[in-house]
XYZ file of C-alpha atoms in Angstrom:
754
model
C -9.152 91.848 -16.751
C -7.219 88.861 -18.363
C -3.597 88.768 -19.135
C -4.099 88.687 -23.260
C -6.451 91.941 -22.982
C -3.534 93.500 -20.973
C -0.980 92.475 -23.590
C -3.392 93.960 -26.385
C -3.865 97.117 -24.490
C -0.283 97.800 -23.854
C 1.095 96.652 -27.209
C 1.280 100.055 -28.505
C 3.834 100.901 -25.663
C 5.722 97.790 -25.602
C 6.830 97.547 -29.018
C 9.493 100.087 -29.003
C 8.622 102.491 -26.291
C 9.263 105.577 -28.766
C 7.250 107.673 -26.529
C 7.021 107.402 -22.656
C 3.808 106.421 -21.299
C 1.798 107.952 -18.209
C 2.591 106.061 -15.095
C -0.289 105.431 -12.830
C 1.101 105.940 -9.288
C 0.544 103.354 -6.554
C 1.380 104.472 -3.081
C 2.626 101.233 -1.712
C 5.233 100.530 -4.571
C 8.521 103.043 -4.599
C 10.506 101.795 -7.318
C 13.852 103.298 -8.564
C 14.603 103.789 -11.280
C 10.919 104.804 -12.137
C 9.475 102.223 -14.610
C 8.193 103.296 -17.793
C 4.784 101.913 -17.067
C 3.463 100.880 -13.670
C -0.506 100.368 -13.180
C -1.706 99.407 -10.050
C -4.157 96.421 -9.811
C -6.568 94.931 -7.105
C -5.301 93.111 -4.325
C -2.096 91.432 -2.804
C 0.162 88.579 -3.406
C 1.214 87.009 -0.176
C 4.548 84.989 0.062
C 3.896 81.416 1.438
C 6.513 79.581 3.331
C 7.515 77.525 0.218
C 6.640 79.525 -2.827
C 7.005 77.321 -5.972
C 9.805 78.657 -8.690
C 9.423 77.729 -12.100
C 11.417 79.287 -15.037
C 12.109 78.681 -18.868
C 15.156 77.197 -19.484
C 17.040 79.823 -20.611
C 16.265 81.485 -17.301
C 17.146 78.929 -14.802
C 20.358 80.224 -14.218
C 19.276 83.972 -13.648
C 16.442 82.276 -11.272
C 19.397 81.624 -9.040
C 19.610 85.172 -8.012
C 15.776 84.839 -6.543
C 17.303 82.993 -3.397
C 18.622 86.293 -2.395
C 14.994 87.438 -2.086
C 14.081 88.139 1.820
C 10.600 86.443 1.618
C 11.507 83.793 -1.035
C 12.146 80.204 0.180
C 12.445 77.309 -2.436
C 14.555 74.131 -2.924
C 14.999 73.957 -6.311
C 13.652 75.916 -9.695
C 11.269 73.677 -11.805
C 11.477 73.841 -15.689
C 8.649 75.485 -17.357
C 7.884 73.373 -20.529
C 4.989 75.390 -21.782
C 4.930 79.298 -21.780
C 1.445 79.266 -22.962
C -0.290 77.732 -20.364
C 1.165 78.931 -16.939
C 0.538 77.497 -13.585
C -1.936 79.595 -11.621
C 0.008 79.979 -8.579
C 3.787 80.701 -8.020
C 6.654 82.583 -9.176
C 7.381 82.369 -12.851
C 10.437 83.450 -15.186
C 8.909 83.053 -18.578
C 10.985 83.482 -21.975
C 8.649 85.837 -24.031
C 7.414 84.374 -27.216
C 8.592 85.687 -30.622
C 5.344 87.186 -31.249
C 5.281 88.895 -27.799
C 5.498 92.739 -28.424
C 7.701 93.217 -25.461
C 11.116 95.100 -26.415
C 14.171 92.828 -27.014
C 15.643 94.502 -23.834
C 12.444 94.871 -21.638
C 10.932 92.898 -18.883
C 7.431 92.584 -17.842
C 6.231 92.130 -14.091
C 3.134 91.135 -13.645
C 1.735 90.427 -9.894
C -1.996 89.031 -8.998
C -3.252 87.813 -5.913
C -2.320 84.327 -6.887
C 1.047 84.537 -8.918
C 4.085 86.540 -10.033
C 5.226 86.302 -13.444
C 8.507 88.089 -14.800
C 8.636 88.054 -18.943
C 11.530 88.747 -20.944
C 13.174 87.646 -24.244
C 16.895 87.920 -22.654
C 18.591 86.911 -19.266
C 20.132 90.059 -18.925
C 16.423 91.515 -19.065
C 14.814 89.050 -16.470
C 17.640 89.896 -14.013
C 16.133 93.391 -14.355
C 12.821 92.182 -13.613
C 14.248 90.209 -10.521
C 15.907 93.558 -9.457
C 12.478 95.179 -9.387
C 10.922 92.453 -7.362
C 13.757 92.309 -4.869
C 14.013 95.962 -4.622
C 10.040 96.269 -3.884
C 10.680 93.649 -0.831
C 13.333 95.632 0.709
C 11.301 98.799 0.639
C 8.046 97.934 1.854
C 7.390 97.928 5.834
C 4.594 95.305 5.247
C 7.005 92.725 4.140
C 5.239 89.374 3.425
C 2.367 91.241 1.082
C 2.851 92.348 -2.154
C 0.750 95.043 -4.094
C -0.838 93.702 -7.319
C 0.692 95.588 -10.259
C 1.580 95.701 -13.888
C 4.858 96.748 -14.773
C 6.640 97.033 -18.389
C 9.859 98.837 -18.581
C 13.302 98.983 -20.526
C 16.633 100.947 -19.765
C 17.089 104.558 -21.979
C 20.584 103.612 -21.862
C 22.624 100.719 -22.836
C 25.519 101.721 -20.565
C 24.967 102.210 -16.858
C 28.140 102.552 -14.938
C 29.776 103.294 -11.317
C 33.302 103.450 -10.898
C 35.370 102.701 -7.648
C 39.019 103.695 -7.344
C 40.702 100.966 -5.006
C 44.149 102.472 -6.009
C 44.217 105.197 -3.290
C 42.599 102.734 -0.604
C 42.276 99.398 -0.961
C 39.133 97.775 -0.201
C 38.205 94.493 0.503
C 36.313 91.710 -1.732
C 33.510 91.478 0.497
C 32.745 95.254 0.241
C 33.136 95.144 -3.470
C 30.509 92.483 -3.567
C 28.054 94.544 -1.504
C 28.783 97.319 -3.891
C 27.727 95.250 -6.732
C 24.596 93.883 -4.679
C 23.556 97.398 -4.761
C 24.367 98.206 -8.242
C 22.547 95.431 -9.588
C 19.261 96.243 -7.183
C 19.227 99.786 -9.184
C 19.857 98.309 -12.448
C 23.345 99.632 -12.900
C 25.316 97.445 -15.542
C 28.613 98.244 -15.020
C 31.247 98.164 -12.704
C 34.177 100.080 -13.538
C 37.248 99.169 -11.469
C 39.791 101.597 -11.290
C 42.761 98.919 -10.319
C 46.184 100.949 -11.142
C 47.214 104.313 -10.438
C 50.295 106.132 -8.654
C 48.867 105.104 -5.271
C 49.099 101.432 -5.645
C 48.966 98.358 -7.864
C 45.723 96.504 -7.164
C 45.975 93.307 -9.718
C 48.172 90.211 -9.397
C 50.121 89.969 -12.844
C 52.142 86.886 -12.936
C 54.596 87.879 -14.985
C 55.585 90.612 -13.096
C 55.429 89.910 -9.612
C 57.102 93.306 -8.495
C 53.733 95.047 -9.204
C 52.195 93.143 -6.305
C 55.410 92.679 -4.179
C 55.964 96.255 -4.141
C 53.962 98.840 -6.242
C 50.879 97.503 -4.517
C 52.262 98.588 -0.878
C 53.423 102.279 0.334
C 54.577 103.696 3.367
C 51.303 104.814 4.922
C 47.927 103.626 4.752
C 46.291 107.331 4.310
C 46.496 108.650 1.004
C 46.943 112.112 1.955
C 49.421 111.480 4.491
C 51.543 109.139 1.878
C 50.891 112.054 -0.895
C 52.509 114.512 1.456
C 55.234 112.740 3.015
C 57.462 111.236 0.240
C 55.103 109.014 -1.954
C 57.389 106.162 -1.416
C 56.561 102.627 -1.859
C 57.369 99.283 0.474
C 57.989 95.715 0.112
C 55.236 93.602 1.154
C 55.865 91.982 4.539
C 57.577 95.133 6.114
C 56.183 96.511 8.889
C 55.815 99.726 7.122
C 53.719 98.334 3.950
C 49.979 99.455 3.926
C 48.270 98.297 0.884
C 47.006 95.085 -0.788
C 45.815 93.468 -4.152
C 43.526 91.329 -5.530
C 44.691 87.857 -6.880
C 43.722 86.575 -10.355
C 41.494 84.066 -8.707
C 39.731 86.916 -6.483
C 39.132 89.171 -9.371
C 37.678 86.323 -11.421
C 35.496 85.450 -8.315
C 34.117 89.008 -8.390
C 33.589 88.853 -12.012
C 31.375 85.775 -11.897
C 29.514 87.119 -8.876
C 28.875 90.443 -10.610
C 27.783 88.445 -13.862
C 24.743 86.195 -11.995
C 23.763 89.961 -11.046
C 23.868 91.239 -14.649
C 27.105 93.429 -13.865
C 29.871 93.721 -16.504
C 33.530 94.459 -14.640
C 35.448 96.523 -16.721
C 39.214 96.877 -15.359
C 41.114 99.999 -15.807
C 44.989 99.635 -16.352
C 46.593 103.092 -16.256
C 48.767 104.200 -19.436
C 50.811 106.136 -20.425
C 50.449 108.306 -17.533
C 49.280 107.721 -13.210
C 51.888 104.857 -13.351
C 54.547 106.013 -10.733
C 54.149 102.801 -9.004
C 55.010 100.723 -12.004
C 58.235 103.253 -12.769
C 59.075 102.558 -8.975
C 59.123 98.614 -9.548
C 60.767 98.731 -13.074
C 62.457 102.245 -13.689
C 63.664 100.743 -16.828
C 60.084 101.625 -18.401
C 60.640 105.373 -17.393
C 62.248 107.817 -19.490
C 64.784 108.760 -16.975
C 65.447 105.225 -15.931
C 64.922 106.173 -12.509
C 62.212 105.355 -9.789
C 60.326 108.364 -8.264
C 61.115 110.785 -11.163
C 57.939 110.838 -13.269
C 54.609 109.255 -13.861
C 54.789 108.552 -17.464
C 55.665 105.317 -19.349
C 58.735 106.051 -22.011
C 57.069 105.744 -25.271
C 60.251 105.573 -27.136
C 61.104 102.416 -25.262
C 59.810 99.153 -26.930
C 60.049 97.663 -23.625
C 57.043 99.810 -22.237
C 54.671 98.517 -25.063
C 56.225 94.898 -24.477
C 55.672 95.100 -20.692
C 51.682 96.924 -21.520
C 51.146 93.956 -23.974
C 51.927 91.242 -21.321
C 49.967 92.847 -18.683
C 46.764 92.948 -21.117
C 47.338 89.623 -21.962
C 47.033 88.512 -18.174
C 44.166 91.312 -17.985
C 42.308 89.771 -20.912
C 42.474 86.055 -19.454
C 40.827 87.389 -16.191
C 38.340 89.870 -17.607
C 35.773 88.969 -20.148
C 34.420 92.364 -20.711
C 34.252 93.735 -24.323
C 35.801 97.086 -22.909
C 39.233 97.400 -21.599
C 39.544 100.809 -19.864
C 43.433 102.168 -20.305
C 42.952 105.592 -18.589
C 44.736 107.838 -20.584
C 44.549 110.975 -18.813
C 46.380 113.715 -17.196
C 49.972 112.872 -18.884
C 52.747 115.510 -17.841
C 54.678 115.370 -21.137
C 57.718 117.026 -19.786
C 59.803 113.855 -19.691
C 58.856 113.104 -23.340
C 60.156 116.543 -24.535
C 63.362 115.693 -22.629
C 63.702 112.215 -23.949
C 65.892 111.400 -27.004
C 63.944 108.245 -27.471
C 60.543 109.844 -27.371
C 61.651 112.614 -29.667
C 62.905 109.766 -32.316
C 59.640 108.192 -32.476
C 58.010 111.728 -33.205
C 60.476 112.394 -35.778
C 60.140 108.588 -37.613
C 56.277 108.774 -37.485
C 55.807 112.405 -38.455
C 54.129 113.189 -35.173
C 53.398 116.818 -34.704
C 54.229 117.013 -31.197
C 53.727 115.226 -27.880
C 50.453 115.050 -28.056
C 50.793 113.435 -31.317
C 53.277 111.019 -29.301
C 50.605 110.136 -26.842
C 48.120 109.472 -29.407
C 50.857 107.229 -31.188
C 50.592 105.245 -27.795
C 46.881 104.804 -27.648
C 46.611 103.694 -31.212
C 49.364 100.720 -30.726
C 47.160 99.970 -27.735
C 44.038 99.909 -29.388
C 45.350 98.118 -32.399
C 46.506 95.489 -29.702
C 43.155 95.030 -27.860
C 41.233 94.838 -31.078
C 43.535 92.243 -32.164
C 42.566 90.348 -29.339
C 38.540 90.896 -30.031
C 38.162 93.391 -27.501
C 37.547 97.598 -27.327
C 39.861 100.364 -26.056
C 37.916 102.972 -23.635
C 39.731 106.112 -21.938
C 39.205 109.122 -20.692
C 38.518 112.098 -23.113
C 42.493 112.929 -23.184
C 42.885 110.352 -25.617
C 41.131 112.714 -27.998
C 44.511 114.678 -28.165
C 46.474 114.370 -30.939
C 43.912 112.381 -32.870
C 41.664 109.564 -31.854
C 42.263 105.809 -32.410
C 39.818 104.495 -34.991
C 37.328 102.371 -32.586
C 38.101 104.001 -29.434
C 35.196 104.670 -27.111
C 35.499 107.991 -25.090
C 34.626 108.962 -21.383
C 34.199 112.389 -21.412
C 34.868 113.628 -17.649
C 36.454 116.897 -18.220
C 32.816 118.532 -19.076
C 30.898 117.410 -21.838
C 33.269 118.825 -24.735
C 35.146 115.600 -25.139
C 32.066 113.553 -25.560
C 30.404 116.042 -28.006
C 33.330 116.235 -30.116
C 34.040 112.400 -30.225
C 30.115 111.898 -30.651
C 30.123 114.188 -33.527
C 32.907 112.497 -35.311
C 31.397 109.116 -34.980
C 32.998 107.687 -31.897
C 30.932 105.628 -28.906
C 30.866 108.132 -25.734
C 29.809 107.563 -22.258
C 29.032 110.707 -20.564
C 30.922 111.278 -16.850
C 31.074 114.653 -16.450
C 32.829 115.975 -13.249
C 30.106 118.857 -12.686
C 27.250 116.241 -12.205
C 28.917 112.865 -11.664
C 32.136 113.069 -9.675
C 30.788 111.644 -6.301
C 34.171 112.151 -4.720
C 32.737 116.185 -4.377
C 31.099 117.402 -1.142
C 27.268 116.709 -1.029
C 26.177 119.578 1.378
C 27.980 122.443 3.260
C 31.620 121.061 3.554
C 31.669 122.303 7.147
C 31.307 120.011 9.322
C 31.706 116.773 6.844
C 34.552 114.587 6.303
C 37.293 115.957 4.227
C 36.460 115.370 0.496
C 38.248 116.382 -2.809
C 36.447 119.501 -3.173
C 33.444 120.815 -5.015
C 29.675 120.701 -4.490
C 27.541 118.143 -5.838
C 24.270 117.621 -4.161
C 21.637 114.782 -4.672
C 19.495 117.071 -6.489
C 22.079 117.966 -9.441
C 23.083 114.476 -10.060
C 19.480 113.737 -10.850
C 19.016 116.835 -13.047
C 21.561 115.356 -15.671
C 20.814 114.888 -18.884
C 23.364 112.476 -20.739
C 22.701 113.881 -24.544
C 23.945 117.237 -24.862
C 22.188 119.452 -27.634
C 25.525 120.361 -29.216
C 25.217 116.836 -30.562
C 24.402 116.308 -34.370
C 20.507 114.293 -33.997
C 22.195 111.583 -36.251
C 25.170 111.198 -33.991
C 22.986 111.019 -30.425
C 23.223 107.248 -30.721
C 26.642 107.271 -30.243
C 25.989 108.313 -26.550
C 25.920 104.833 -25.100
C 25.360 105.916 -21.267
C 26.346 107.470 -18.510
C 28.964 106.938 -15.364
C 29.657 108.184 -12.088
C 32.856 107.923 -10.192
C 34.359 107.841 -7.006
C 37.969 108.481 -6.989
C 39.234 107.504 -3.427
C 41.712 110.076 -2.347
C 39.507 111.105 0.609
C 37.694 107.672 1.285
C 39.885 105.770 3.355
C 37.333 103.041 4.451
C 34.684 101.403 3.099
C 32.180 103.263 5.386
C 33.557 106.306 3.608
C 32.765 105.273 0.340
C 29.153 104.216 1.341
C 28.622 107.522 2.662
C 29.847 109.320 -0.773
C 28.170 107.119 -2.813
C 24.791 106.713 -1.433
C 22.168 107.796 -2.066
C 23.769 109.880 -5.039
C 24.311 106.682 -6.853
C 20.298 105.883 -6.622
C 20.054 109.212 -8.433
C 22.400 107.964 -11.103
C 20.484 104.917 -11.687
C 17.311 106.915 -12.630
C 19.185 109.217 -14.902
C 20.921 106.347 -16.891
C 17.150 103.936 -17.252
C 14.538 106.309 -17.088
C 13.399 108.646 -19.975
C 14.133 112.508 -19.124
C 10.269 113.064 -19.811
C 9.598 110.660 -16.854
C 11.818 112.234 -14.885
C 10.721 114.498 -11.799
C 12.391 115.447 -8.791
C 9.770 115.754 -6.169
C 8.453 112.079 -7.379
C 11.922 110.919 -7.268
C 12.354 112.471 -3.595
C 9.181 110.883 -2.614
C 10.042 107.409 -3.447
C 13.598 107.691 -2.203
C 12.243 107.946 1.370
C 11.618 104.412 1.536
C 14.749 103.341 0.179
C 16.829 104.457 3.280
C 15.156 101.178 4.716
C 16.889 99.075 1.743
C 19.991 100.803 2.456
C 19.807 99.884 6.002
C 19.343 96.295 5.469
C 22.165 96.430 3.430
C 24.408 98.246 6.132
C 25.133 101.006 4.125
C 26.510 104.087 5.492
C 24.652 106.674 3.527
C 24.620 109.944 3.597
C 21.519 110.938 5.636
C 19.764 114.387 4.277
C 20.614 117.449 6.174
C 18.463 119.477 8.554
C 20.192 122.613 7.367
C 19.268 125.022 4.656
C 20.481 126.577 1.639
C 19.352 130.156 1.189
C 19.740 131.484 -2.430
C 19.165 135.018 -4.230
C 18.577 135.935 -7.484
C 18.371 139.606 -8.637
C 16.008 140.516 -11.521
C 17.523 143.814 -13.105
C 14.727 144.778 -14.666
C 12.293 144.929 -12.032
C 14.761 145.450 -9.368
C 13.502 142.563 -7.052
C 15.435 140.030 -5.394
C 14.020 136.391 -5.474
C 14.927 134.648 -2.509
C 14.576 130.792 -2.667
C 15.198 128.452 0.443
C 16.611 124.887 -0.209
C 16.262 121.513 1.776
C 17.606 118.293 1.340
C 14.907 116.959 3.526
C 11.337 115.926 2.115
C 8.392 118.126 2.535
C 9.968 120.151 5.393
C 8.473 122.844 7.519
C 10.544 125.956 7.271
C 9.911 128.843 9.266
C 11.363 132.136 7.951
C 11.970 135.799 9.176
C 13.153 139.001 6.977
C 14.382 141.324 9.490
C 16.803 139.475 10.971
C 15.027 137.988 14.323
C 15.241 134.420 15.261
C 12.542 132.023 13.610
C 9.799 130.699 15.807
C 7.077 128.220 15.238
C 4.837 131.112 14.416
C 7.159 132.871 12.247
C 6.257 132.499 8.309
C 5.817 129.147 6.632
C 7.700 129.022 3.562
C 6.112 127.732 0.485
C 7.699 129.263 -2.449
C 10.064 132.060 -3.299
C 10.349 135.500 -1.674
C 10.479 138.715 -3.344
C 12.245 141.644 -1.555
C 12.470 145.093 -2.959
C 14.742 146.350 0.009
C 17.950 145.120 1.613
C 17.174 142.697 4.660
C 18.389 139.670 6.400
C 16.554 136.410 5.802
C 16.893 133.928 8.478
C 15.316 130.253 8.218
C 15.036 127.143 10.227
C 13.624 123.613 9.530
C 10.914 122.645 12.472
C 9.890 119.175 13.727
C 7.558 118.195 15.985
C 6.971 122.087 16.814
C 10.990 122.813 17.851
C 13.535 123.746 15.524
C 15.771 120.907 13.786
C 19.489 121.773 12.312
C 20.922 125.502 12.789
C 19.123 128.665 11.739
C 20.628 129.564 8.242
C 20.952 133.301 7.073
C 21.466 135.527 3.811
C 22.069 139.196 3.769
C 20.351 140.543 0.784
C 22.095 143.743 -0.298
C 20.160 145.883 -2.963
C 23.113 148.257 -3.236
C 24.802 151.201 -4.985
C 26.966 149.201 -7.444
C 24.489 146.852 -8.939
C 24.210 146.608 -12.486
C 27.406 149.445 -12.636
C 30.277 149.047 -15.061
C 33.099 147.158 -13.918
C 36.627 147.677 -15.814
C 38.980 144.595 -15.290
C 42.467 145.856 -15.608
C 43.811 142.224 -15.381
C 41.373 139.692 -16.692
C 39.281 136.965 -14.713
C 40.205 133.273 -15.407
C 38.445 132.141 -18.858
C 37.633 128.860 -17.066
C 35.668 130.328 -14.101
C 34.245 133.688 -15.946
C 31.021 133.117 -13.815
C 28.730 136.191 -15.427
C 31.868 137.777 -16.971
C 31.667 141.613 -16.438
C 28.276 141.654 -14.542
C 29.539 138.959 -11.948
C 30.438 141.106 -9.346
C 27.797 143.742 -9.462
C 24.862 141.631 -9.996
C 23.074 141.689 -6.577
C 23.778 137.738 -6.162
C 26.210 135.957 -3.719
C 27.994 132.628 -4.388
C 26.950 129.728 -2.859
C 28.997 126.822 -1.294
C 31.054 125.649 -4.655
C 33.307 128.054 -6.656
C 31.650 126.175 -10.011
C 28.306 127.739 -9.100
C 28.496 130.447 -11.666
C 28.536 133.274 -9.422
C 32.116 132.729 -7.862
C 34.854 134.546 -10.330
C 38.227 132.659 -10.558
C 40.982 134.855 -10.512
C 44.486 133.691 -11.563
C 47.194 136.280 -10.190
C 45.997 139.627 -8.998
C 42.488 141.344 -8.964
C 42.449 144.738 -10.442
C 39.180 146.394 -11.041
C 37.490 149.691 -11.062
C 33.488 150.237 -10.791
C 31.835 153.245 -12.363
C 29.226 154.205 -9.879
C 28.114 156.718 -12.829
C 27.608 159.771 -10.322
C 29.534 160.543 -7.445
C 27.885 159.287 -4.302
C 28.220 159.673 -0.446
C 29.596 156.245 0.540
C 29.229 154.237 3.725
C 30.827 150.507 3.110
C 32.308 148.142 1.038
C 32.553 144.387 1.465
C 33.986 141.631 -0.642
C 33.750 137.846 0.270
C 36.486 135.035 -0.818
C 36.334 131.706 -0.822
C 39.326 128.948 0.506
C 39.552 125.825 -0.358
C 43.282 124.520 -0.568
C 42.687 121.092 -1.596
C 41.907 122.123 -5.154
C 44.248 125.183 -5.239
C 41.741 128.094 -3.824
C 43.251 130.576 -1.674
C 42.177 134.099 0.043
C 44.206 136.735 -1.119
C 46.681 138.177 1.192
C 45.026 141.745 1.276
C 42.751 143.545 -0.431
C 42.959 147.321 -1.139
C 40.302 149.942 -2.113
C 40.877 153.458 -3.676
C 38.190 156.030 -4.380
C 38.071 158.722 -6.973
C 35.527 161.281 -8.173
C 37.322 161.945 -11.625
C 38.791 158.309 -12.558
C 42.217 159.934 -12.511
C 43.380 160.766 -8.768
C 42.372 158.309 -6.225
C 42.663 157.950 -2.277
C 44.035 154.974 -1.156
C 42.062 153.515 1.967
C 43.845 151.216 4.681
C 43.983 147.863 3.409
C 42.259 144.821 4.774
C 44.559 141.676 5.386
C 44.036 138.146 5.133
C 43.718 136.096 8.618
C 42.851 132.915 7.457
C 45.591 130.316 7.568
C 46.402 128.726 4.293
C 47.342 125.378 6.360
C 43.202 125.222 6.939
C 42.104 122.444 4.462
C 38.427 123.229 5.175
C 36.213 125.315 2.878
C 36.128 128.749 4.616
C 34.663 132.255 3.445
C 35.928 135.657 4.408
C 34.379 138.873 3.912
C 36.744 141.776 3.482
C 35.128 144.982 5.001
C 35.885 148.624 4.407
C 34.405 151.672 6.406
C 33.766 154.408 3.747
C 31.879 156.829 6.171
C 32.589 160.374 5.231
C 33.820 159.357 1.646
C 31.800 160.645 -1.603
C 33.530 158.721 -4.900
C 32.240 158.026 -8.322
C 35.228 155.250 -9.082
C 36.288 152.716 -6.723
C 39.351 150.732 -7.730
C 39.782 147.347 -5.885
C 42.721 145.473 -5.693
C 43.571 141.625 -4.004
C 46.884 140.338 -4.029
C 47.257 136.724 -4.906
C 50.652 135.424 -3.520
C 49.840 131.633 -4.037
C 49.927 129.248 -6.898
C 46.389 129.132 -7.380
C 42.803 130.762 -7.861
C 41.219 133.162 -5.617
C 37.454 133.277 -6.055
C 35.304 136.048 -5.214
C 31.782 136.884 -5.497
C 29.662 140.252 -5.031
C 31.157 143.790 -4.415
C 28.604 145.020 -2.221
C 28.604 149.163 -1.743
C 26.447 151.313 0.630
C-alpha cells in the first residue's frame, strides 16, 4: 500500500486524535510511551554502513541527534529541497506540508524495507520521532534490522517533567547529561532542576559570591549526618568542606545539551523558606539578623527583595525557560510573627495574617518575573493567602491544591506525593537502601490519572501535565538516584504521554521487559524487579469471604502457594487469580524459576475472627489525616500493607483508646494488634498496649500490659504484633489503650480477636 493511501486511511485519526485509536501490536517493537497508532507492515529495514540522512531545512539542527543513534553512521545531513518527491532510500526528516492532516504537535514515523521517513510540522515533534527511532534501536536484540511499521503519535499533555534535587547531594554534570538523555528517549520534555535549599546553594551568582564560596559547602557530605549534627556550612577550600556548585557556563552548557534533545530546563530558586544556607551567608536577610536561626527570608526587609531580584536577574540571563520555579513551600511563619518589620508590612498592606504576608511576597516576585517576560511557578503552598494572578501551581500535597487552582482558572501541574514522589520506597523497605519513607511501587506510578474528576470540565484544560520528583536526602550518589528513578520514571513517561484509554498495565509491563536492555546500555543502576511477593486480603462483609491476592513485580511469574501453612513446592497449587477463603488460615507463596524457589517464602495469616464488623467506640479520635476506613478500620478483616498510606493503617496522634463491642459475651482465647514503626517520617511504636475486659461495659478487668521492645533508634521499617492471652476469660467489651510517648504518629491496623 502506498503512502498516499495510508495518509488517506489514517487522516480521520491524525487530524486531532480526539479519540484514541486501536493499536495493532507488533511483537518486535516495545515502544514506551505507547504510541497512539502503531501498525505493523511487511519486511525489515537494514541499516547500511553509511545510511544517507536528509532533512528539510527547518530540521537540520534536529538531525544532529541522529548521530547518537547506535547504528547510524553519516558524515553530513543533506538538505531535502522537495518533500513531495522523496528519495527512494535513506533516512529523511520531512517538514509536513500545510495540507498534511498530521496534528501540529504530532510526528509520523514510516519504516519500509528501503527507507525511514519521519514527518512533523515542528522541530520538537521531529525530535520525538527521532527518540522513538533511537529507543527502538536500544531495545532490540537484533540490532541492525528494523521492522517495517507505521506510527503516528502525539502527547496527551504538554508538560511532562522530572525533577531532581541537587541541593541535598551535589551531582556531577556528566550524570545530569545522562539523566537528560534518558528523559529525551522517553519523551519527557522538562527537567526541573532543584538548585537551592537549606542543604546547599548550587548555582553561581556573581553578585553574591558567598552563595558559592560558603553556602554551597557543608561540614558533612552525607545529608543525614549533616542534618543530625549541627547543620553547619563551611568555607570552600577548608578540609571539612563538602558540596559543590555549577558555574553559569556549566549551567548554560547543560541547558544547551537539553535543548538539542527537546528538553526545557526549569530552575528552582527557593523562597521565602528553605533558605537556611542563604541566611547563613547573608544573615542580614533574616528576621533575627543572625545565621542558623531560621529558614525564612525577612519579608519586612526591602533588602530581601533587592537580593532576590538581583539573583533572579542572573538566573534569567542563564535560563531561557518560560517558567521560573520559586519553591514557596513549607514556610515556618514563627519568625514573621515575632518580627516588627514583617508585622508592619501586614499592617501597611492590610494583610489578614502571615499567610497573607507570604502571598504578598509571592505576588511581588511574580510581578517582577512578569515584567521580565517570564512566569512564576511554585508548590501548592503559594495558594495560601491568595494566589498571584498568573502563577502556575505544582500540586504536591495530594491533588486538592491542583483542583482548587484549576477550578479558579490557574494553570496546574500535577505532582502528588502519593503517586509521583520517587524518593519513596518502591518495594518492601526491609533490605532496601534507606529512603524517606512511604511506599510507591511501579504499578502505582503507572496508575496515576493526571486530571482529577473534581475539576470542572471547562477547567480541565488548565492541567498542563504531570511531573515526578526526586528529593535527594537519601540519595548520596548518582547510582542511588538511578536506583530510585528507574524504571518508575519510565512509567511516568506513559502517564504523561499516552491517553488514559490506551494505557494497560499488563501491556506496559510486557514492553518494559525490553527496556532493561536500554538501561543497561546507558549504565543505569536501575531497581530490578523483586522475586518477593505481596499477599493481600480483602474481606467481604456481606459474604463473609476473604479474597486473597498475590502480587509480584516479576512479569508473568510462576507462583506456587499453600493454604495450610506448609512450605510451597513445585507441586503446590499454581496461582492464577484471587483465592477465596471462608475460614482462617495461613497463605504461603513463593516464585519458582526453573523448578526451584526464587526469593523468600511470603506468608499472610487470614484471620476471620470474632471482632470483624463489630462496633468500635473511639474515646480519643484518630487522625483526620489518616482515617483509613474510619470506625471500621480496626475490625474490617483486612491487614495493612507496607505503607501507612494504603488506607488500612489508621493514624493516631496521642494515645489510642477504643472499646470494641462483641454484642454478646464471648469465651475468648487471644487478642493481637499490629503496629508499624518508621522513624524517618515520625512513625513510632506505642510504649505499651493494655487490654481490659468487661461483660457489662462498666466493670473492667485489666490484663497485664505488653511493652514495646522495638528501639526507636532503629530507622528501618519495623512491625510488631502485641499479643494478649485471653484464655479463661469471657467478655463482651474489650477496651484497648496504647501509650504514645513520642511526638509523632502511631499506626495500627486490625484488632484480631479469638
